[in-house]
CSV table of C-alpha atoms in Angstrom, one decimal:
chain,number,residue,atom,x,y,z
G,23,MET,CA,59.3,85.3,84.0
G,24,PRO,CA,60.2,84.1,87.5
G,25,THR,CA,60.2,80.4,87.9
G,26,SER,CA,59.8,78.6,91.2
G,27,SER,CA,62.6,76.3,92.1
G,28,PRO,CA,61.8,72.8,93.3
G,29,ASP,CA,62.6,72.0,96.8
G,30,LEU,CA,66.1,71.0,97.2
G,31,PRO,CA,66.8,67.4,98.3
G,32,LYS,CA,68.0,66.9,101.8
G,33,ILE,CA,71.7,66.8,102.2
G,34,PRO,CA,73.1,63.7,103.8
G,35,VAL,CA,74.8,64.7,107.1
G,36,SER,CA,77.6,62.2,107.3
G,37,PRO,CA,79.9,62.1,110.3
G,38,SER,CA,82.6,63.7,108.2
G,39,ARG,CA,80.4,66.6,107.2
G,40,ALA,CA,79.1,67.0,110.8
G,41,ALA,CA,82.7,67.2,112.1
G,42,VAL,CA,83.6,69.8,109.5
G,43,VAL,CA,80.7,72.0,110.6
G,44,ILE,CA,81.3,71.6,114.3
G,45,VAL,CA,85.1,72.2,114.1
G,46,TYR,CA,84.7,75.1,111.6
G,47,THR,CA,82.1,76.9,113.8
G,48,ALA,CA,84.2,76.4,117.0
G,49,ALA,CA,87.3,77.8,115.3
G,50,MET,CA,85.6,80.8,113.7
G,51,CYS,CA,83.9,81.6,117.0
G,52,MET,CA,87.2,81.7,118.7
G,53,ASN,CA,88.7,83.8,116.0
G,54,GLY,CA,85.7,86.2,115.9
G,55,LEU,CA,85.8,86.7,119.6
G,56,ASP,CA,89.5,87.4,119.7
G,57,SER,CA,89.1,90.2,117.2
G,58,THR,CA,87.1,92.3,119.8
G,59,ILE,CA,87.2,90.7,123.2
G,60,VAL,CA,90.5,92.3,124.3
G,61,ASN,CA,89.4,95.9,123.6
G,62,PRO,CA,87.7,96.6,127.0
G,63,ALA,CA,90.7,95.1,128.9
G,64,LEU,CA,93.5,97.2,127.4
G,65,LEU,CA,93.5,99.7,130.2
G,66,THR,CA,93.6,96.9,132.8
G,67,ILE,CA,96.4,95.2,131.0
G,68,ALA,CA,98.4,98.4,130.8
G,69,ARG,CA,98.0,98.9,134.6
G,70,ASP,CA,98.9,95.3,135.4
G,71,PHE,CA,102.2,95.6,133.5
G,72,ASP,CA,102.8,99.2,134.6
G,73,GLN,CA,102.7,100.4,131.0
G,74,PRO,CA,100.9,103.3,129.2
G,75,VAL,CA,97.7,102.5,127.4
G,76,SER,CA,99.4,103.4,124.1
G,77,ALA,CA,101.8,100.5,124.7
G,78,ALA,CA,99.0,98.1,125.5
G,79,ASN,CA,97.4,98.9,122.1
G,80,THR,CA,100.3,96.9,120.6
G,81,VAL,CA,98.4,93.8,121.9
G,82,GLU,CA,95.7,94.6,119.3
G,83,VAL,CA,98.0,95.9,116.6
G,84,ALA,CA,100.1,92.7,116.8
G,85,PHE,CA,97.1,90.5,116.4
G,86,LEU,CA,95.5,92.4,113.5
G,87,VAL,CA,98.6,92.9,111.5
G,88,SER,CA,99.9,89.3,111.9
G,89,LEU,CA,96.5,88.0,111.0
G,90,ALA,CA,96.6,90.0,107.8
G,91,VAL,CA,100.1,88.9,106.7
G,92,ALA,CA,99.1,85.3,107.0
G,93,LEU,CA,96.3,85.6,104.5
G,94,PRO,CA,98.2,85.5,101.2
G,95,VAL,CA,99.8,82.2,101.9
G,96,ALA,CA,96.7,80.4,103.3
G,97,GLY,CA,95.4,79.1,99.9
G,98,TRP,CA,98.8,77.7,98.9
G,99,LEU,CA,99.4,76.0,102.2
G,100,GLY,CA,95.9,74.3,102.1
G,101,ASP,CA,96.4,73.1,98.6
G,102,ARG,CA,100.0,71.9,99.2
G,103,PHE,CA,99.6,70.1,102.5
G,104,GLY,CA,95.9,69.4,102.8
G,105,THR,CA,93.0,71.5,104.1
G,106,LYS,CA,92.5,69.2,107.2
G,107,ARG,CA,96.2,69.3,108.1
G,108,VAL,CA,96.6,73.0,107.8
G,109,PHE,CA,93.3,73.9,109.4
G,110,LEU,CA,93.7,71.7,112.4
G,111,GLY,CA,97.4,72.7,112.7
G,112,ALA,CA,96.5,76.4,112.7
G,113,LEU,CA,93.7,75.7,115.2
G,114,ALA,CA,96.1,73.9,117.5
G,115,VAL,CA,98.6,76.8,117.3
G,116,PHE,CA,95.9,79.3,117.9
G,117,THR,CA,94.8,77.4,121.0
G,118,LEU,CA,98.3,77.1,122.4
G,119,ALA,CA,99.0,80.7,121.6
G,120,SER,CA,95.8,81.6,123.5
G,121,ALA,CA,97.1,79.7,126.5
G,122,ALA,CA,100.5,81.5,126.2
G,123,CYS,CA,98.6,84.9,126.1
G,124,GLY,CA,96.8,84.0,129.3
G,125,LEU,CA,100.0,82.9,131.1
G,126,SER,CA,102.0,86.0,130.0
G,127,GLN,CA,103.8,87.8,132.8
G,128,SER,CA,105.0,90.8,130.7
G,129,LEU,CA,103.7,92.9,127.9
G,130,THR,CA,106.4,91.7,125.6
G,131,ALA,CA,105.4,88.1,126.1
G,132,LEU,CA,101.8,88.9,125.6
G,133,VAL,CA,102.5,90.8,122.3
G,134,LEU,CA,104.6,87.9,121.0
G,135,SER,CA,101.9,85.4,121.9
G,136,ARG,CA,99.3,87.6,120.1
G,137,VAL,CA,101.6,87.6,117.0
G,138,LEU,CA,101.5,83.8,117.0
G,139,GLN,CA,97.8,83.8,117.6
G,140,GLY,CA,97.2,86.2,114.7
G,141,LEU,CA,99.3,84.2,112.3
G,142,ALA,CA,97.3,81.1,113.1
G,143,GLY,CA,94.0,83.1,112.9
G,144,GLY,CA,94.9,84.4,109.5
G,145,LEU,CA,95.0,80.8,108.2
G,146,LEU,CA,91.9,79.7,109.9
G,147,THR,CA,89.3,81.7,108.0
G,148,PRO,CA,90.3,81.1,104.3
G,149,VAL,CA,91.4,77.5,104.9
G,150,GLY,CA,88.3,76.8,107.0
G,151,MET,CA,86.0,78.2,104.4
G,152,THR,CA,87.8,76.1,101.7
G,153,LEU,CA,87.3,73.0,103.8
G,154,LEU,CA,83.7,73.8,104.3
G,155,PHE,CA,83.0,74.6,100.6
G,156,ARG,CA,84.8,71.5,99.4
G,157,THR,CA,82.8,69.3,101.8
G,158,PHE,CA,79.5,70.6,100.6
G,159,PRO,CA,78.4,70.9,96.9
G,160,PRO,CA,77.2,74.3,95.7
G,161,HIS,CA,73.4,73.6,96.1
G,162,ALA,CA,74.0,72.5,99.7
G,163,ARG,CA,75.8,75.6,100.7
G,164,VAL,CA,72.6,77.5,101.1
G,165,LYS,CA,72.0,75.4,104.2
G,166,LEU,CA,75.3,76.6,105.6
G,167,ALA,CA,74.0,80.2,106.1
G,168,LYS,CA,73.3,79.5,109.7
G,169,VAL,CA,76.9,78.2,110.2
G,170,LEU,CA,78.6,81.1,108.3
G,171,ILE,CA,76.7,83.8,110.2
G,172,VAL,CA,77.4,82.8,113.8
G,173,PRO,CA,81.1,83.5,114.0
G,174,THR,CA,81.1,86.5,111.7
G,175,ALA,CA,78.1,88.3,113.3
G,176,LEU,CA,77.4,87.2,116.8
G,177,MET,CA,80.9,86.5,118.2
G,178,PRO,CA,82.5,89.9,117.3
G,179,ALA,CA,79.4,91.6,118.8
G,180,LEU,CA,79.6,89.5,122.0
G,181,GLY,CA,83.4,90.2,122.3
G,182,PRO,CA,83.3,93.6,124.1
G,183,PRO,CA,80.6,92.8,126.7
G,184,LEU,CA,82.1,89.4,127.4
G,185,GLY,CA,85.6,90.9,127.6
G,186,GLY,CA,84.4,93.5,130.1
G,187,PHE,CA,82.6,90.9,132.2
G,188,LEU,CA,85.6,88.5,132.4
G,189,THR,CA,88.0,91.3,133.1
G,190,GLU,CA,85.8,92.7,135.9
G,191,HIS,CA,84.8,89.5,137.6
G,192,LEU,CA,87.8,87.2,136.9
G,193,SER,CA,90.9,88.7,135.2
G,194,TRP,CA,92.0,89.7,131.7
G,195,HIS,CA,93.9,86.4,131.5
G,196,TRP,CA,90.5,84.6,131.1
G,197,LEU,CA,90.0,86.5,127.8
G,198,PHE,CA,92.4,84.0,126.4
G,199,PHE,CA,91.9,80.9,128.6
G,200,VAL,CA,88.3,80.6,127.4
G,201,ASN,CA,89.7,79.4,124.0
G,202,VAL,CA,91.7,76.5,125.4
G,203,PRO,CA,89.0,73.9,126.1
G,204,ILE,CA,87.1,74.9,123.0
G,205,GLY,CA,90.1,74.7,120.8
G,206,ALA,CA,91.4,71.4,122.3
G,207,ALA,CA,88.0,69.7,121.8
G,208,ALA,CA,87.7,71.0,118.3
G,209,VAL,CA,91.1,69.7,117.3
G,210,LEU,CA,90.3,66.3,118.7
G,211,ILE,CA,86.9,66.1,116.9
G,212,GLY,CA,88.7,67.2,113.7
G,213,LEU,CA,91.4,64.6,113.9
G,214,VAL,CA,88.9,61.8,114.3
G,215,GLY,CA,86.0,63.0,112.1
G,216,ILE,CA,87.4,65.1,109.2
G,217,ARG,CA,88.6,63.5,106.0
G,218,GLU,CA,91.8,64.9,104.4
G,219,HIS,CA,91.8,66.5,101.0
G,220,VAL,CA,95.0,67.4,99.3
G,221,GLU,CA,94.5,69.3,96.1
G,222,GLY,CA,98.2,69.6,95.2
G,223,THR,CA,100.1,72.6,93.7
G,224,GLU,CA,101.8,73.0,90.4
G,225,GLY,CA,105.3,74.3,90.4
G,226,GLY,CA,107.2,75.7,93.3
G,227,PHE,CA,106.4,78.2,95.9
G,228,ASP,CA,106.0,81.8,94.7
G,229,THR,CA,108.7,83.3,96.8
G,230,THR,CA,108.6,86.7,95.0
G,231,GLY,CA,104.9,87.0,95.4
G,232,PHE,CA,105.1,86.1,99.0
G,233,LEU,CA,107.8,88.7,99.7
G,234,LEU,CA,105.7,91.3,98.0
G,235,ALA,CA,102.1,90.5,99.0
G,236,THR,CA,102.7,89.6,102.6
G,237,PRO,CA,104.3,92.9,103.7
G,238,ALA,CA,101.9,94.8,101.4
G,239,LEU,CA,98.9,93.5,103.2
G,240,GLY,CA,100.5,94.1,106.6
G,241,PHE,CA,101.3,97.7,105.8
G,242,LEU,CA,97.9,98.4,104.3
G,243,THR,CA,96.1,96.9,107.3
G,244,TYR,CA,98.2,98.8,109.8
G,245,ALA,CA,97.8,102.1,108.0
G,246,LEU,CA,94.1,101.8,107.4
G,247,GLY,CA,93.3,100.4,110.8
G,248,PHE,CA,95.4,102.8,112.9
G,249,GLY,CA,95.8,105.9,110.8
G,250,PRO,CA,92.6,107.5,112.0
G,251,SER,CA,93.5,107.1,115.7
G,252,HIS,CA,97.3,107.6,115.5
G,253,GLY,CA,97.3,110.3,112.9
G,254,TRP,CA,98.1,110.0,109.2
G,255,THR,CA,101.3,112.1,109.6
G,256,SER,CA,102.7,109.7,112.2
G,257,PRO,CA,106.0,108.3,110.8
G,258,SER,CA,104.9,104.7,111.1
G,259,ILE,CA,101.5,105.4,109.6
G,260,ALA,CA,102.9,107.5,106.8
G,261,LEU,CA,105.6,104.9,105.9
G,262,SER,CA,103.0,102.1,105.9
G,263,ALA,CA,100.5,104.2,103.8
G,264,VAL,CA,103.2,104.6,101.1
G,265,ALA,CA,104.9,101.2,101.3
G,266,GLY,CA,101.6,99.3,101.3
G,267,PRO,CA,100.2,100.5,98.0
G,268,VAL,CA,103.6,100.4,96.3
G,269,LEU,CA,104.3,96.8,97.3
G,270,ALA,CA,100.7,95.8,96.5
G,271,GLY,CA,101.0,97.3,93.0
G,272,ALA,CA,104.3,95.4,92.5
G,273,ALA,CA,102.6,92.2,93.8
G,274,VAL,CA,99.7,92.5,91.4
G,275,VAL,CA,102.1,93.0,88.4
G,276,HIS,CA,104.0,89.9,89.5
G,277,GLN,CA,101.0,87.7,90.2
G,278,LEU,CA,99.6,88.4,86.7
G,279,LYS,CA,102.9,87.4,85.1
G,280,ALA,CA,103.9,84.4,87.3
G,281,THR,CA,103.4,80.9,86.1
G,282,THR,CA,102.3,79.6,89.5
G,283,PRO,CA,101.3,82.8,91.4
G,284,LEU,CA,100.7,82.8,95.2
G,285,LEU,CA,97.4,84.6,94.5
G,286,ASP,CA,95.7,83.7,91.3
G,287,LEU,CA,94.3,87.0,90.2
G,288,LYS,CA,93.0,85.4,87.0
G,289,LEU,CA,90.2,84.1,89.1
G,290,LEU,CA,88.7,87.6,88.7
G,291,GLN,CA,88.1,86.7,85.0
G,292,ASP,CA,85.1,84.8,86.3
G,293,ARG,CA,82.2,87.3,86.1
G,294,VAL,CA,80.3,85.9,89.1
G,295,TYR,CA,83.3,85.4,91.4
G,296,ALA,CA,84.7,88.9,90.5
G,297,SER,CA,81.3,90.5,91.2
G,298,ALA,CA,81.1,88.7,94.6
G,299,THR,CA,84.6,89.8,95.4
G,300,VAL,CA,83.9,93.4,94.7
G,301,LEU,CA,80.7,93.2,96.6
G,302,ALA,CA,82.6,91.8,99.5
G,303,LEU,CA,84.9,94.9,99.4
G,304,VAL,CA,82.1,97.5,99.4
G,305,THR,CA,79.7,95.7,101.8
G,306,SER,CA,82.5,95.1,104.3
G,307,ALA,CA,83.6,98.7,104.0
G,308,GLY,CA,80.0,100.0,104.5
G,309,LEU,CA,79.2,97.7,107.4
G,310,MET,CA,82.5,98.2,109.3
G,311,GLY,CA,82.3,101.9,108.6
G,312,VAL,CA,78.8,102.4,110.0
G,313,LEU,CA,79.6,100.2,113.1
G,314,PHE,CA,82.6,102.4,113.7
G,315,VAL,CA,81.0,105.8,113.2
G,316,PHE,CA,77.4,105.4,114.5
G,317,PRO,CA,78.4,104.9,118.1
G,318,LEU,CA,80.4,108.1,117.8
G,319,LEU,CA,77.2,109.9,116.6
G,320,TYR,CA,75.2,108.3,119.4
G,321,GLN,CA,77.6,109.8,121.9
G,322,ALA,CA,77.9,113.2,120.1
G,323,VAL,CA,74.1,113.7,120.1
G,324,LEU,CA,73.0,112.2,123.4
G,325,GLY,CA,76.2,112.2,125.4
G,326,ALA,CA,75.8,108.5,125.9
G,327,SER,CA,78.5,106.4,127.5
G,328,ALA,CA,80.9,104.3,125.5
G,329,LEU,CA,79.2,101.1,126.8
G,330,ASP,CA,75.7,102.4,125.8
G,331,ALA,CA,77.0,103.4,122.4
G,332,GLY,CA,78.6,100.0,121.9
G,333,LEU,CA,75.4,98.2,122.9
G,334,SER,CA,73.4,100.4,120.5
G,335,VAL,CA,74.8,98.5,117.5
G,336,PHE,CA,74.3,95.0,119.1
G,337,PRO,CA,70.9,94.5,117.4
G,338,GLU,CA,72.8,94.4,114.1
G,339,ALA,CA,74.2,91.0,115.1
G,340,LEU,CA,70.7,89.7,115.8
G,341,GLY,CA,69.6,90.9,112.4
G,342,LEU,CA,72.4,89.0,110.8
G,343,MET,CA,71.3,85.9,112.6
G,344,GLY,CA,67.8,86.5,111.2
G,345,ALA,CA,69.3,86.9,107.7
G,346,SER,CA,70.6,83.3,107.9
G,347,GLN,CA,67.0,82.1,108.1
G,348,VAL,CA,65.9,84.4,105.2
G,349,VAL,CA,68.7,83.3,102.9
G,350,ASP,CA,68.1,79.6,103.7
G,351,ARG,CA,64.5,79.8,102.5
G,352,LEU,CA,64.6,82.4,99.7
G,353,LEU,CA,67.8,81.9,97.8
G,354,PRO,CA,66.8,78.5,96.3
G,355,ARG,CA,63.5,80.1,95.0
G,356,LEU,CA,64.5,83.6,94.0
G,357,GLY,CA,68.1,83.1,92.9
G,358,PRO,CA,71.1,85.3,93.8
G,359,ARG,CA,70.4,88.4,91.7
G,360,ARG,CA,66.7,88.8,92.7
G,361,LEU,CA,67.6,88.4,96.4
G,362,ALA,CA,70.8,90.4,96.5
G,363,VAL,CA,69.8,93.5,94.5
G,364,PRO,CA,66.6,94.4,96.5
G,365,ALA,CA,68.5,93.6,99.8
G,366,LEU,CA,71.3,96.1,98.9
G,367,VAL,CA,68.8,98.8,97.8
G,368,VAL,CA,67.0,98.5,101.1
G,369,ALA,CA,70.3,98.3,103.1
G,370,ALA,CA,71.5,101.6,101.5
G,371,ALA,CA,68.2,103.2,102.5
G,372,VAL,CA,68.5,101.9,106.1
G,373,PHE,CA,72.0,103.2,106.3
G,374,ALA,CA,70.9,106.6,105.1
G,375,ALA,CA,68.1,106.6,107.7
G,376,LEU,CA,70.7,106.2,110.4
G,377,ALA,CA,71.9,109.7,109.5
G,378,LEU,CA,68.5,111.4,109.9
G,379,PRO,CA,68.5,114.0,112.7
G,380,ALA,CA,65.7,112.4,114.8
G,381,VAL,CA,67.1,108.8,114.7
G,382,ALA,CA,69.9,109.0,117.3
G,383,GLU,CA,67.6,110.5,119.8
G,384,SER,CA,65.3,107.5,119.8
G,385,ASP,CA,66.6,104.4,121.5
G,386,TRP,CA,64.1,102.1,119.9
G,387,GLY,CA,64.6,103.8,116.5
G,388,VAL,CA,68.3,103.0,116.7
G,389,ARG,CA,67.6,99.4,117.8
G,390,ILE,CA,65.1,98.8,115.0
G,391,LEU,CA,67.3,100.3,112.3
G,392,MET,CA,70.4,98.4,113.5
G,393,PHE,CA,68.4,95.2,113.4
G,394,ALA,CA,67.3,96.1,109.9
G,395,VAL,CA,71.0,96.7,108.9
G,396,GLY,CA,71.9,93.2,109.9
G,397,LEU,CA,68.9,91.6,108.4
G,398,VAL,CA,69.0,93.2,104.9
G,399,LEU,CA,72.7,93.6,104.5
G,400,GLY,CA,73.3,90.1,106.0
G,401,THR,CA,70.9,88.7,103.4
G,402,ALA,CA,72.9,90.3,100.6
G,403,VAL,CA,76.3,89.3,102.0
G,404,LEU,CA,75.4,85.6,102.5
G,405,THR,CA,73.8,85.5,99.1
G,406,LEU,CA,77.0,86.8,97.3
G,407,GLN,CA,79.2,84.6,99.5
G,408,ILE,CA,77.3,81.4,98.4
G,409,ALA,CA,76.7,82.4,94.8
G,410,GLY,CA,80.2,83.7,94.2
G,411,PHE,CA,81.8,80.3,94.7
G,412,ALA,CA,79.2,78.2,92.9
G,413,GLU,CA,81.2,78.0,89.7
G,414,VAL,CA,84.7,77.9,91.2
G,415,ALA,CA,86.3,74.5,90.5
G,416,PRO,CA,87.4,72.5,93.5
G,417,PRO,CA,91.1,72.7,92.5
G,418,ARG,CA,90.9,76.5,92.6
G,419,MET,CA,88.8,76.8,95.8
G,420,GLY,CA,91.7,77.5,98.1
G,421,GLN,CA,93.1,80.3,95.9
G,422,ALA,CA,89.6,81.8,95.5
G,423,MET,CA,88.8,81.7,99.2
G,424,GLY,CA,92.2,83.3,100.1
G,425,LEU,CA,91.8,86.1,97.6
G,426,PHE,CA,88.2,86.7,98.7
G,427,THR,CA,89.2,86.9,102.4
G,428,ILE,CA,92.0,89.4,101.7
G,429,VAL,CA,89.7,91.7,99.8
G,430,ARG,CA,87.0,91.5,102.5
G,431,THR,CA,89.5,92.2,105.2
G,432,LEU,CA,90.9,95.2,103.4
G,433,GLY,CA,87.3,96.4,102.7
G,434,GLY,CA,86.6,96.6,106.4
G,435,ALA,CA,89.7,98.5,107.2
G,436,LEU,CA,89.0,100.9,104.3
G,437,GLY,CA,85.5,101.6,105.6
G,438,ILE,CA,86.7,102.5,109.0
G,439,ALA,CA,89.5,104.7,107.6
G,440,ALA,CA,87.1,106.5,105.1
G,441,THR,CA,84.5,107.3,107.8
G,442,ALA,CA,87.2,108.5,110.2
G,443,ALA,CA,88.7,110.7,107.5
G,444,VAL,CA,85.3,112.3,106.8
G,445,VAL,CA,84.7,113.0,110.5
G,446,SER,CA,88.2,114.5,110.8
G,447,ALA,CA,88.0,116.6,107.6
G,448,LEU,CA,84.7,118.1,108.7
G,449,GLY,CA,86.0,118.9,112.1
G,450,ALA,CA,83.7,117.1,114.5
G,451,SER,CA,84.1,118.0,118.2
G,452,GLY,CA,82.1,118.4,121.4
G,453,HIS,CA,78.5,117.3,121.9
G,454,GLY,CA,75.1,118.3,120.7
G,455,ASP,CA,73.2,118.1,117.4
G,456,ALA,CA,75.2,121.0,115.9
G,457,GLU,CA,78.4,118.9,116.1
G,458,ALA,CA,76.7,115.7,114.8
G,459,GLY,CA,76.9,116.8,111.1
G,460,PRO,CA,80.3,115.2,110.3
G,461,TYR,CA,79.2,111.9,111.8
G,462,ARG,CA,76.0,111.9,109.7
G,463,MET,CA,77.9,112.7,106.6
G,464,ALA,CA,80.2,109.8,107.3
G,465,ILE,CA,77.2,107.5,107.6
G,466,LEU,CA,75.9,108.7,104.3
G,467,VAL,CA,79.3,107.7,102.8
G,468,THR,CA,78.7,104.2,104.0
G,469,ALA,CA,75.2,104.2,102.5
G,470,ALA,CA,76.7,105.3,99.1
G,471,LEU,CA,79.2,102.4,99.3
G,472,ILE,CA,76.3,99.9,99.8
G,473,ALA,CA,74.3,101.5,97.0
G,474,LEU,CA,77.4,101.2,94.7
G,475,GLY,CA,77.3,97.4,95.3
G,476,VAL,CA,74.0,97.2,93.4
G,477,ILE,CA,76.0,97.6,90.1
G,478,TRP,CA,77.9,94.4,90.7
G,479,ALA,CA,74.9,92.6,92.2
G,480,LEU,CA,73.2,92.9,88.9
G,481,ARG,CA,76.0,90.6,87.5
G,482,LEU,CA,75.1,87.8,89.8
G,483,PRO,CA,73.2,84.8,88.2
G,484,ARG,CA,69.4,84.7,88.3
G,485,GLN,CA,69.1,81.1,89.5
G,486,ALA,CA,70.6,79.3,92.5
G,487,PRO,CA,72.9,76.4,91.8
G,488,ALA,CA,71.0,73.3,90.8
G,489,PRO,CA,71.6,70.0,92.7
G,490,PRO,CA,73.7,67.5,90.9
G,491,VAL,CA,72.4,64.1,89.9
G,492,MET,CA,74.6,62.4,92.5
G,493,ASP,CA,75.4,64.0,95.9
G,494,GLU,CA,78.9,62.8,96.7
G,495,GLU,CA,81.4,63.9,99.2
G,496,PRO,CA,84.8,64.9,98.0
G,497,ALA,CA,87.3,62.2,97.7
G,498,ALA,CA,89.6,61.6,100.8
G,499,VAL,CA,93.3,61.3,100.6
């Protein structure tokens, strides 16, 4: 029988904990914005440098691929040199690289600055989450839902409209300059307020694992992210699509045999963490897939503009913000399984509803369903993110967060590639309801991915983490 959980004790908000929350939020907001803010300005950038738009696309390719290749080493660096040192170092580099992007006078200089920005951004997310989760004990992480959701939901959604506004009213250079004061202030707050934690590493650096996992993730991200738009038979895409899985397979074999692996795949022996990681893959694939394909359906059925189509999915971000309030209140009482399973079932139904013939014709129907997507799927995602790490020991938190982030990143790229492949295979073209079928089928694929997650959600624990007897902060070094 369900049991009601007692109200959790208030978590002391020490200056160190407050500094971690402030700096983490600032850094993730910058990182989230930069993943989407440049898209509306690519044409302007190409014209300014007298380059074709296809050449300007390398600005985004450089950022996404370099961000991906930094992920495998993030956990090791944080454990070896300290989460504060690595996180603030990456944030400082990201801020300086943003300034360099804004000052760029050639496309080559801009691309190289974006590479540096992406490498730093690839460290920010897993090391920042590690810092956050080591600062707060498991039962206190429920309160972090509001912090976790802002950069991951609102900032990427604000990126395109903010990028268009800055490009039109100032210049594309300001897409990057906006990061500089925020990043500088966050670094200063972190230097003063955050306490260092060095977990330490056993053995030497896993060079073989690094040489296998890093290019594997880069190739996979490039192929999945750009195969649908550049064509799967393009030489660069075809090479990446072959090399990525081959290197990834070799990396997995090596990691399982290595004494001190770069990525500790044995973490997946933990039932709850493994379930949360698989759920991160399928939910990220479903969400990114539907956010990619639904605007195309919106344009195919109504002939809407690209801006209108992009704004049609914005209520999803508002729903995610609402989810942070739901999880904060319900998770301590219902527990992870009883909250995540119904949320995923409803999310799959909402995704499927987006494919109904009458939906895209109704502006308010689209807005309501998109809000519901963010609310119910966001509830499930936040629940698994909090529950999945509840039993991970602090010494393994860096490795666990790095692996989780890699899987989630690949899931998003996989979702976009899968939906694009369905649309392409079914031959969508032109406008009108008759041509909307391939897009609707692709949306149903995303609904199936979300429904598949219910299997792993049933493996989550029934009860939320209980508060410890003593609420102590991690020891500083």
